[in-house]
CSV table of C-alpha atoms (C1' of nucleotides) in Angstrom, one decimal:
chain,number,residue,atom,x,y,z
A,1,UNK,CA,58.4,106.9,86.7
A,2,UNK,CA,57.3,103.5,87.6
A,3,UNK,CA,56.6,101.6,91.1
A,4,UNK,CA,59.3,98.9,92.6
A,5,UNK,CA,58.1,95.4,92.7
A,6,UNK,CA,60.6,94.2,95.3
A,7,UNK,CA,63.8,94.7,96.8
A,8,UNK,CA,65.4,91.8,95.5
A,9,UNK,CA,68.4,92.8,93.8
A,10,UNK,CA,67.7,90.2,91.0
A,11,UNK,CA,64.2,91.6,90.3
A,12,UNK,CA,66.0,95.4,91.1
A,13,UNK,CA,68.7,94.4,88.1
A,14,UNK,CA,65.6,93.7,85.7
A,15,UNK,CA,63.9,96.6,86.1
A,16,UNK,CA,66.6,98.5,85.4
A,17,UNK,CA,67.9,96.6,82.2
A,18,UNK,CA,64.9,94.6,82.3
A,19,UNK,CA,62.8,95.2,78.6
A,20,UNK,CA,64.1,94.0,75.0
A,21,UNK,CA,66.3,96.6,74.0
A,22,UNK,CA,68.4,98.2,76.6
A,23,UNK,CA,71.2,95.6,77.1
A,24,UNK,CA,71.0,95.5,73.6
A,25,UNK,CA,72.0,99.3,73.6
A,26,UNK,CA,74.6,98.4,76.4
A,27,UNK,CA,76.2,95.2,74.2
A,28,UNK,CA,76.5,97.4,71.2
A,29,UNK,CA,78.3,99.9,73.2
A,30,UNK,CA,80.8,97.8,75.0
A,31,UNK,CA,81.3,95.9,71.7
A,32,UNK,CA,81.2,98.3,68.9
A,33,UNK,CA,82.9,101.2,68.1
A,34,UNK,CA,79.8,104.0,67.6
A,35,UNK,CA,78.7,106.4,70.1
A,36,UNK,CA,76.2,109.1,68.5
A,37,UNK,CA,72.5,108.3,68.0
A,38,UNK,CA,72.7,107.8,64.1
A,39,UNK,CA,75.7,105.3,64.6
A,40,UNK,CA,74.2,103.2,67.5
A,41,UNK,CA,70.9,103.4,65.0
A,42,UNK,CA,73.0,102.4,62.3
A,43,UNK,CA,75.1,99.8,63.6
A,44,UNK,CA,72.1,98.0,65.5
A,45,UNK,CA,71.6,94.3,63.8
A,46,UNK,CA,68.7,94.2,65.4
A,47,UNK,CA,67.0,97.1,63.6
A,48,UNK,CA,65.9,99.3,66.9
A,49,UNK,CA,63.2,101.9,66.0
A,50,UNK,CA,64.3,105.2,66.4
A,51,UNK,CA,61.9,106.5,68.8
A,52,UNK,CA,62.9,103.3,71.0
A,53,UNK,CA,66.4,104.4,70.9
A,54,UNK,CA,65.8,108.2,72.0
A,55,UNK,CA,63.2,106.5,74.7
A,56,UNK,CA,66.0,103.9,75.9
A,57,UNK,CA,69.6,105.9,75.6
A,58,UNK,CA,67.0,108.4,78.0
A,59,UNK,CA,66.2,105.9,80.8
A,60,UNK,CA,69.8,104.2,80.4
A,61,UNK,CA,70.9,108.2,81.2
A,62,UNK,CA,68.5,108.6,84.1
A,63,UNK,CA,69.6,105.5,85.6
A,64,UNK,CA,73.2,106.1,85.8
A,65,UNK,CA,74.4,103.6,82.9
A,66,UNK,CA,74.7,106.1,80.6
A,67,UNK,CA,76.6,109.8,80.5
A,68,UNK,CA,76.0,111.8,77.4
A,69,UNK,CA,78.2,114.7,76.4
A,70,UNK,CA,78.4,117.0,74.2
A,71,UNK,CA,81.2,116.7,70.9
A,72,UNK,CA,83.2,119.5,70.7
A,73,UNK,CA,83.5,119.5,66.9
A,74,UNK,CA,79.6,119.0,66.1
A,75,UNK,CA,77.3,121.2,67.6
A,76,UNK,CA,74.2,118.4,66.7
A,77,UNK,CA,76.8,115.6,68.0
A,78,UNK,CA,76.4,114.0,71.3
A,79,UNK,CA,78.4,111.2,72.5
A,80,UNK,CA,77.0,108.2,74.5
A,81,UNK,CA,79.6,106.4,76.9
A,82,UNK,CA,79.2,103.6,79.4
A,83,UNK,CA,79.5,104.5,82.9
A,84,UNK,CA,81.6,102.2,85.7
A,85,UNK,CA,78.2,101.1,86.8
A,86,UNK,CA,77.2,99.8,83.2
A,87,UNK,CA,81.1,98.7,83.3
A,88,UNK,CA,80.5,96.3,85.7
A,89,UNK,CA,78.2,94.5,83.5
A,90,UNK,CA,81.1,93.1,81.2
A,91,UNK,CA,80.4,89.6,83.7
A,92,UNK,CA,77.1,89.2,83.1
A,93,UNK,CA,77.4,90.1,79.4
A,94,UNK,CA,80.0,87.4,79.3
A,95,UNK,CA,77.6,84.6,81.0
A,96,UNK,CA,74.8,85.6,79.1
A,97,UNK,CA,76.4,85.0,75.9
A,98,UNK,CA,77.9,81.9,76.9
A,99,UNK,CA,74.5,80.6,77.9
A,100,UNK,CA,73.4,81.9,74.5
A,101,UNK,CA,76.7,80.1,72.7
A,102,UNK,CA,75.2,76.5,74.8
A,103,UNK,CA,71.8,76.8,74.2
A,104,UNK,CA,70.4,78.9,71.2
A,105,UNK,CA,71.1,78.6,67.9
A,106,UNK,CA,73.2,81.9,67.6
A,107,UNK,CA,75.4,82.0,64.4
A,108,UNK,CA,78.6,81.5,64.2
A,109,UNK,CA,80.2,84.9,63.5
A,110,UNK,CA,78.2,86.4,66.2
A,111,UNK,CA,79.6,83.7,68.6
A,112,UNK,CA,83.4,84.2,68.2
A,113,UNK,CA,83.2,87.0,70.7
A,114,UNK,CA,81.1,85.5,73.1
A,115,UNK,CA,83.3,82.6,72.6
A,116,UNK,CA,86.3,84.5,73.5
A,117,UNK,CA,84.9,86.5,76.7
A,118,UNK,CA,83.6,82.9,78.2
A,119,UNK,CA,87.4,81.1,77.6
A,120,UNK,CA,89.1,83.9,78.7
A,121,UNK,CA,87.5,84.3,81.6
A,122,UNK,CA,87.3,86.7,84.9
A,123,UNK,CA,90.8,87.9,84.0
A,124,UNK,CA,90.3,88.8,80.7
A,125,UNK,CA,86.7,90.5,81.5
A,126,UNK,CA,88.8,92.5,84.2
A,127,UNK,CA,91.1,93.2,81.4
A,128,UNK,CA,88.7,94.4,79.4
A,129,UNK,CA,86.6,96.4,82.0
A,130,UNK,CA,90.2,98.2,82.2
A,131,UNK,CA,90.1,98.9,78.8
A,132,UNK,CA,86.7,100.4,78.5
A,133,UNK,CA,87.4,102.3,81.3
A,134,UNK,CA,90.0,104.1,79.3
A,135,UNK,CA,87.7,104.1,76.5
A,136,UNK,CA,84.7,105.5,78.4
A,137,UNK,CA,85.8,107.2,81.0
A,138,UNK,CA,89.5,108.6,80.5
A,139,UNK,CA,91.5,106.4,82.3
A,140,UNK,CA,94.7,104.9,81.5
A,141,UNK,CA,95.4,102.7,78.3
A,142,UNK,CA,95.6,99.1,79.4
A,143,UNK,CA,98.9,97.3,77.7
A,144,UNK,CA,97.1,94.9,75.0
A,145,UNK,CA,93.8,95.7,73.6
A,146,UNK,CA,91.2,93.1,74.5
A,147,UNK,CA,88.5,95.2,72.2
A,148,UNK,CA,91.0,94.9,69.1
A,149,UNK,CA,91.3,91.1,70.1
A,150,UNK,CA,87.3,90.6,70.0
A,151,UNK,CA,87.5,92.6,66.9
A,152,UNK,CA,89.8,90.6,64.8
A,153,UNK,CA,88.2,87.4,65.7
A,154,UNK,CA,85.4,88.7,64.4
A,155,UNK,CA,86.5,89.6,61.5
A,156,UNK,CA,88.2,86.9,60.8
A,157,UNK,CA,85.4,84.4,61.5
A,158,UNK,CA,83.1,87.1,58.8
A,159,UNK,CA,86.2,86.9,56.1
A,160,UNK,CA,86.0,82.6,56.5
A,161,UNK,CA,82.1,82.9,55.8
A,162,UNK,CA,81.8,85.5,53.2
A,163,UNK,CA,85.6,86.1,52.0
A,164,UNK,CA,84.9,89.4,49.1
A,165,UNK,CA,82.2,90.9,51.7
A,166,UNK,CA,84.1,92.6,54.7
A,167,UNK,CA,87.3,90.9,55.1
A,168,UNK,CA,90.7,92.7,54.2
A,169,UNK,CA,90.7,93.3,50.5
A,170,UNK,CA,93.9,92.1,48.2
A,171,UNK,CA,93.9,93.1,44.5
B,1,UNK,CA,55.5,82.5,67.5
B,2,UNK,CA,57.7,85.6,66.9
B,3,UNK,CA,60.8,86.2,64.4
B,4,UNK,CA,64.2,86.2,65.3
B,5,UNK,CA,65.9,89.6,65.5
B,6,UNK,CA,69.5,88.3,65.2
B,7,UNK,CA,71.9,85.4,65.3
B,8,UNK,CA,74.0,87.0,68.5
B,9,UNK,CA,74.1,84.5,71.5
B,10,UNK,CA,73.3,87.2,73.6
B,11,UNK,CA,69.7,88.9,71.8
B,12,UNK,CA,69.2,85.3,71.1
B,13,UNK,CA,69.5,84.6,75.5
B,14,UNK,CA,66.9,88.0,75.8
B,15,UNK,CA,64.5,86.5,73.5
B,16,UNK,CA,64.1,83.7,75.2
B,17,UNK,CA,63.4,85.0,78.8
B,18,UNK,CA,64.3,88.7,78.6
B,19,UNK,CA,60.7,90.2,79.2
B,20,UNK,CA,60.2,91.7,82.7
B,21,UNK,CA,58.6,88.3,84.2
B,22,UNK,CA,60.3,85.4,82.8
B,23,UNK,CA,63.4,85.2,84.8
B,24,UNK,CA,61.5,86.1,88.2
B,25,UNK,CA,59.5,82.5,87.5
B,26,UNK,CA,63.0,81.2,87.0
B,27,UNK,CA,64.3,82.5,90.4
B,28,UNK,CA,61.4,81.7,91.8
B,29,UNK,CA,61.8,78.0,91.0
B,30,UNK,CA,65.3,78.1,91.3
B,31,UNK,CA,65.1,79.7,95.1
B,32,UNK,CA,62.2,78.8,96.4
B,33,UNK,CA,60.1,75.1,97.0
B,34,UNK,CA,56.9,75.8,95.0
B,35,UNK,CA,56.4,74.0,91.7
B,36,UNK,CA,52.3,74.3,91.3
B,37,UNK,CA,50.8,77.2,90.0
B,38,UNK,CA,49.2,78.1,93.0
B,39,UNK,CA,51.7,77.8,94.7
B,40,UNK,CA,53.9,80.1,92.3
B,41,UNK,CA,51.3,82.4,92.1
B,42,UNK,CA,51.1,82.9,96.1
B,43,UNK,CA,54.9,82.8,97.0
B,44,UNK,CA,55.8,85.5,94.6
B,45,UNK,CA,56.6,88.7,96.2
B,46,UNK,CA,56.1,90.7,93.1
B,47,UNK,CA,52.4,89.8,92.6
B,48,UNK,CA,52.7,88.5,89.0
B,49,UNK,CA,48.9,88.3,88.1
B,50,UNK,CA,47.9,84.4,87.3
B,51,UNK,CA,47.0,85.4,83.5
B,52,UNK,CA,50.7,86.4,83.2
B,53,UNK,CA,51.8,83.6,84.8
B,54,UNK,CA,49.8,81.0,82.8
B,55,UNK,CA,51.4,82.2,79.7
B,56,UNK,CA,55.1,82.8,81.2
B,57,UNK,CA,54.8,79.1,82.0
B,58,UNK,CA,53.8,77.9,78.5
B,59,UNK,CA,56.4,80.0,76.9
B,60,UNK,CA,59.0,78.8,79.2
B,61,UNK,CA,57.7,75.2,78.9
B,62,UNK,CA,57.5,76.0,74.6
B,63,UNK,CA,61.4,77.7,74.8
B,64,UNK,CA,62.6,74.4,76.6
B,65,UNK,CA,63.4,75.9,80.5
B,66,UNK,CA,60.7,74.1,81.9
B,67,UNK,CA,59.0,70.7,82.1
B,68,UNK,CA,55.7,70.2,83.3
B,69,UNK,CA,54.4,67.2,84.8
B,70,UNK,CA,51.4,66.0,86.9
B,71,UNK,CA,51.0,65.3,90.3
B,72,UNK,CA,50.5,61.7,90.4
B,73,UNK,CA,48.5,62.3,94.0
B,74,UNK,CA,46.2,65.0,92.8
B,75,UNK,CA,44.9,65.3,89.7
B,76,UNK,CA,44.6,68.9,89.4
B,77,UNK,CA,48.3,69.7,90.6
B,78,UNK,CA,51.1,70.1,87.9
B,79,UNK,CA,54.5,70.5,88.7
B,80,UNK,CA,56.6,72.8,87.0
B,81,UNK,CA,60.7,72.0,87.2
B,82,UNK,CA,63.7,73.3,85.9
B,83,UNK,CA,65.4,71.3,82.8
B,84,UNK,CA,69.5,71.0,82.6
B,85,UNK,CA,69.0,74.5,80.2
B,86,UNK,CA,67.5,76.5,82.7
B,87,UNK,CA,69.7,75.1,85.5
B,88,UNK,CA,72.6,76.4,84.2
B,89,UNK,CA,71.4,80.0,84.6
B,90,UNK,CA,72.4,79.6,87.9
B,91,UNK,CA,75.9,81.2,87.3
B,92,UNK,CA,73.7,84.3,85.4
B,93,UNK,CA,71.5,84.7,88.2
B,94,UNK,CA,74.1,85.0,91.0
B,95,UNK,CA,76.1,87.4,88.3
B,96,UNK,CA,72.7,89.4,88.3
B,97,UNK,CA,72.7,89.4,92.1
B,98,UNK,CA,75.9,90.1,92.5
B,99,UNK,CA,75.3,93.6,90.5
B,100,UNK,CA,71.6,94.6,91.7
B,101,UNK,CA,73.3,94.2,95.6
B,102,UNK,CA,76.6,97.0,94.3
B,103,UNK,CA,74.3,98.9,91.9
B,104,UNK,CA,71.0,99.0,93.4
B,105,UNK,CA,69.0,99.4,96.3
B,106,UNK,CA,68.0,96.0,97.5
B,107,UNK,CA,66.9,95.2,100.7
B,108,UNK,CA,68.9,93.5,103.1
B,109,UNK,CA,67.0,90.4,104.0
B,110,UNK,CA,66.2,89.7,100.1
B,111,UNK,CA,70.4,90.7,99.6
B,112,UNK,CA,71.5,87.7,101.8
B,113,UNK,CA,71.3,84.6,99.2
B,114,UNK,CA,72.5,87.1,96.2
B,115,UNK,CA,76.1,87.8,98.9
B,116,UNK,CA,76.2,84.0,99.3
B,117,UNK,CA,76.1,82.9,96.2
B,118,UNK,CA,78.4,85.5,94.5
B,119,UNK,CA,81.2,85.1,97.6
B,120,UNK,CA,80.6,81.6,97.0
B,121,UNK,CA,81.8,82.1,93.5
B,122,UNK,CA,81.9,79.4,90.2
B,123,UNK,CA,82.7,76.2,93.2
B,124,UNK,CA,79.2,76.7,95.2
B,125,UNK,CA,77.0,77.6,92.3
B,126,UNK,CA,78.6,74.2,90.7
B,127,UNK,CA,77.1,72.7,94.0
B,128,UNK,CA,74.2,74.8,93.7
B,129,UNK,CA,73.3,73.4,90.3
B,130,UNK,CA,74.0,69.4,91.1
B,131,UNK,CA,71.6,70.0,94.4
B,132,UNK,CA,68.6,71.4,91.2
B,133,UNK,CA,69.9,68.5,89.0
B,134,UNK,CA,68.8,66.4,91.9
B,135,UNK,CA,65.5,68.3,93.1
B,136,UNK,CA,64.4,68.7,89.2
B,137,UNK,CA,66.1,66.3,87.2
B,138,UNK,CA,66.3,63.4,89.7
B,139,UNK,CA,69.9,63.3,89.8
B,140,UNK,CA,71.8,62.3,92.9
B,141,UNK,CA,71.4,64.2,96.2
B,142,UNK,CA,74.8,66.1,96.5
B,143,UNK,CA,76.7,65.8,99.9
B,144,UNK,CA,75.6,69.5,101.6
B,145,UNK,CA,72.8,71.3,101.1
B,146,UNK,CA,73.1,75.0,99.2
B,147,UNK,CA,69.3,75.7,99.1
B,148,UNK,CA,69.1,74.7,103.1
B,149,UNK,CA,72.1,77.1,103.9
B,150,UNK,CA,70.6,79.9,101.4
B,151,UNK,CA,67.4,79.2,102.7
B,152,UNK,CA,68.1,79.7,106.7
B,153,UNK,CA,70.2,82.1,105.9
B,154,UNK,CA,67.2,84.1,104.6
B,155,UNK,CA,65.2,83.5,107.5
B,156,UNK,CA,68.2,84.3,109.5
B,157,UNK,CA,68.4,87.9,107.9
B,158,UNK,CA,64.0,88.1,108.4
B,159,UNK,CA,64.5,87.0,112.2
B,160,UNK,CA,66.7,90.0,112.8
B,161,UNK,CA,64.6,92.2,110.9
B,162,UNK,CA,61.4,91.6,112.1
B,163,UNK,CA,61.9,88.7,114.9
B,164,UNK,CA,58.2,87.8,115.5
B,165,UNK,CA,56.9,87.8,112.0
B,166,UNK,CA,58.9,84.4,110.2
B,167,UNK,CA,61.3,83.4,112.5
B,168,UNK,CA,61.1,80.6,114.8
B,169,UNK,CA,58.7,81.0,117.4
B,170,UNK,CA,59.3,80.0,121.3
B,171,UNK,CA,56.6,79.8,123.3
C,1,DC,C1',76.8,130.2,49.2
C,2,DC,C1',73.8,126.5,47.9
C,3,DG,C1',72.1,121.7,47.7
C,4,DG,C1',72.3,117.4,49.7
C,5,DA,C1',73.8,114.4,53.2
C,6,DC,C1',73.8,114.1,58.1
C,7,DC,C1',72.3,115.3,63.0
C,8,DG,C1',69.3,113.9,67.0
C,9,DG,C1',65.4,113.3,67.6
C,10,DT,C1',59.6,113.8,67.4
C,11,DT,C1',54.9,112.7,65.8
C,12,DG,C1',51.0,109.8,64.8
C,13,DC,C1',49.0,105.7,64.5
C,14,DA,C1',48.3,100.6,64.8
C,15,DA,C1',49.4,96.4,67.0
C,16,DA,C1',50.8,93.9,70.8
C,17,DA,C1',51.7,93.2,75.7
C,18,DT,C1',50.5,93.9,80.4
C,19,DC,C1',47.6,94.5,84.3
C,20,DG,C1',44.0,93.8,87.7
C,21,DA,C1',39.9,91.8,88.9
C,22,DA,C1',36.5,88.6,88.4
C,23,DG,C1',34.9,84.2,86.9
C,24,DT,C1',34.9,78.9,85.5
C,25,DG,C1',34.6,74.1,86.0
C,26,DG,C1',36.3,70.6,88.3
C,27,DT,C1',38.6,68.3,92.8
C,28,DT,C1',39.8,67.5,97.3
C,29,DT,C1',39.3,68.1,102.2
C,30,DC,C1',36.8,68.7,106.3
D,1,DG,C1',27.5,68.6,101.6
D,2,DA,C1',30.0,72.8,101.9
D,3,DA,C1',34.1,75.2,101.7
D,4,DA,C1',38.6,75.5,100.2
D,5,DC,C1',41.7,74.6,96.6
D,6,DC,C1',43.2,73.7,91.6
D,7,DA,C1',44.8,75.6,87.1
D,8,DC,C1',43.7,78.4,84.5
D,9,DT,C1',40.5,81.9,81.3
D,10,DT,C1',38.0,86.1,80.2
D,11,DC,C1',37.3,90.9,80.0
D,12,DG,C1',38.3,95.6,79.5
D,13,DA,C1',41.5,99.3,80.4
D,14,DT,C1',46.1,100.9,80.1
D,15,DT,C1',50.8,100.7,78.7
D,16,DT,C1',54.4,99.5,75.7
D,17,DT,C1',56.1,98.6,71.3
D,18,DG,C1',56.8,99.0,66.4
D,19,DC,C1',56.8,101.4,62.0
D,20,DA,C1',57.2,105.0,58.9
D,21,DA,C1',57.2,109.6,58.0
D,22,DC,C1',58.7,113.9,59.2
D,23,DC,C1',61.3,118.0,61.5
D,24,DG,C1',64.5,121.9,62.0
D,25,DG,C1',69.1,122.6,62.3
D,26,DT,C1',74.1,121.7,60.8
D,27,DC,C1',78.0,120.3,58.1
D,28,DC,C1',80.4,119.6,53.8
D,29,DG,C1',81.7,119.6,48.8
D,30,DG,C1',81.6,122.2,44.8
DNA sequence: CCGGACCGGTTGCAAAATCGAAGTGGTTTC
DNA sequence: GAAACCACTTCGATTTTGCAACCGGTCCGG
């Protein structure tokens, strides 16, 4: 596959997540709500190639971050869910986008979450480890939904920006 | 230079150093004592080629994570140092070492400052980044050393792996 | 039972990034 | 005066990325 620089573990973490697009992959995993090729292709704000994806969700596989099953109900589906190693990234997720929040001119729906994650922090990222451990790996439902949290913020912060485009709808 | 994918903090923190050498220049500054090209060039473990190095450093330099200077007693020297942005990666980088030393297989000598600084937790890298504020920035020299203790504890870890090659020698 | 949307990709090609090695012009040290 | 050191640059080969089009199969509404 490819040759080890070193056996730091910082230099180890890189080459496993190490390129443009992968923790991109991961984020919109832990964060959004699709699982399938077409929706994680979809979803992307990014705009990921679709030969990039099918490279990526590959290597993310091989390497033990990903597990990709099968979905009963669609024989062309297959669903892509974290695993507890890729899990355990939910703290370095967290510090990355509050570095990002600090330092680069990220927009302000886009930061509500990071926002969240950084105030909250190591208890609520434990919190929410829990839940996507239900989520992705079958174990038991956590009491209050950090996901639905991040989610509503979110929404919220798109509804005070562009109120008629994808906040709740009165007529 | 390039276009912006997306306003989220955290493809906004990848674009800025997520390529597979720019954080290794990072930790090398951050870890070890050499600030002159040469001197990056030679202590780097991974064998970055210079070409890839001269451009890391102007992109880092360009992105605001470095500031270049020059040697005031040489006049072909330049010293590259960390800016307030890039010191406050510390808390990522010690995330990052925290999860290459549970997730992958990192060598034991090179394992040692990642264990210190992630059982130090948030308190020692605070100390960790007033001690860079004062070797980069000029700041005041905090009470104790971090880089001394990470640094002999490194050479600690090489002496029992290999105890004539960089321990101290007694003859 | 048929057409169109949807499924997870693959293919081909161009552009960009990376790599390794050698070289450059100047400076400092011995 | 020579050798080592300094910060790079240049070159050509290889690898990675990006883009758009395409593919065969499946599902769903009418």
């Amino acid at each position: 596959m490819h040759r080890r620089r070193s056996g730091c573990p910082i230099n180890l973490t890189l080459e496993t997540f190490g390129d443009r697009w992968s923790l991109i992959i991961l984020r919109d995993l832990m964060f959004g709500h699709n699982r399938t090729f077409r929706g994680l292709l979809g979803e992307n704000i990014e705009g990921i190639a679709s030969n990039i994806l099918a490279d990526r969700l590959k290597r993310l596989t091989a390497n033990g971050l990903l597990s990709r099953s099968a979905d009963p109900g669609h024989k062309q589906k297959f669903h892509h869910t974290l695993t507890e190693k890729a899990i355990e990234l939910v703290p370095m997720m967290a510090v990355m986008g509050g570095w990002g929040l600090r330092h680069t001119s990220a927009s302000e729906e886009l930061s509500v979450r990071a926002r969240i994650l950084e105030d909250g922090g190591p208890q609520l990222w434990d919190e929410f480890m829990q839940e996507l451990r239900h989520l992705h790996l079958g174990a038991p439902a956590p009491k209050r939904s950090v996901s639905a949290a991040l989610q509503s913020a979110y929404e919220a912060a798109m509804a005070r920006r562009r109120p008629s485009a994808h906040g709740p709808v009165h007529r």
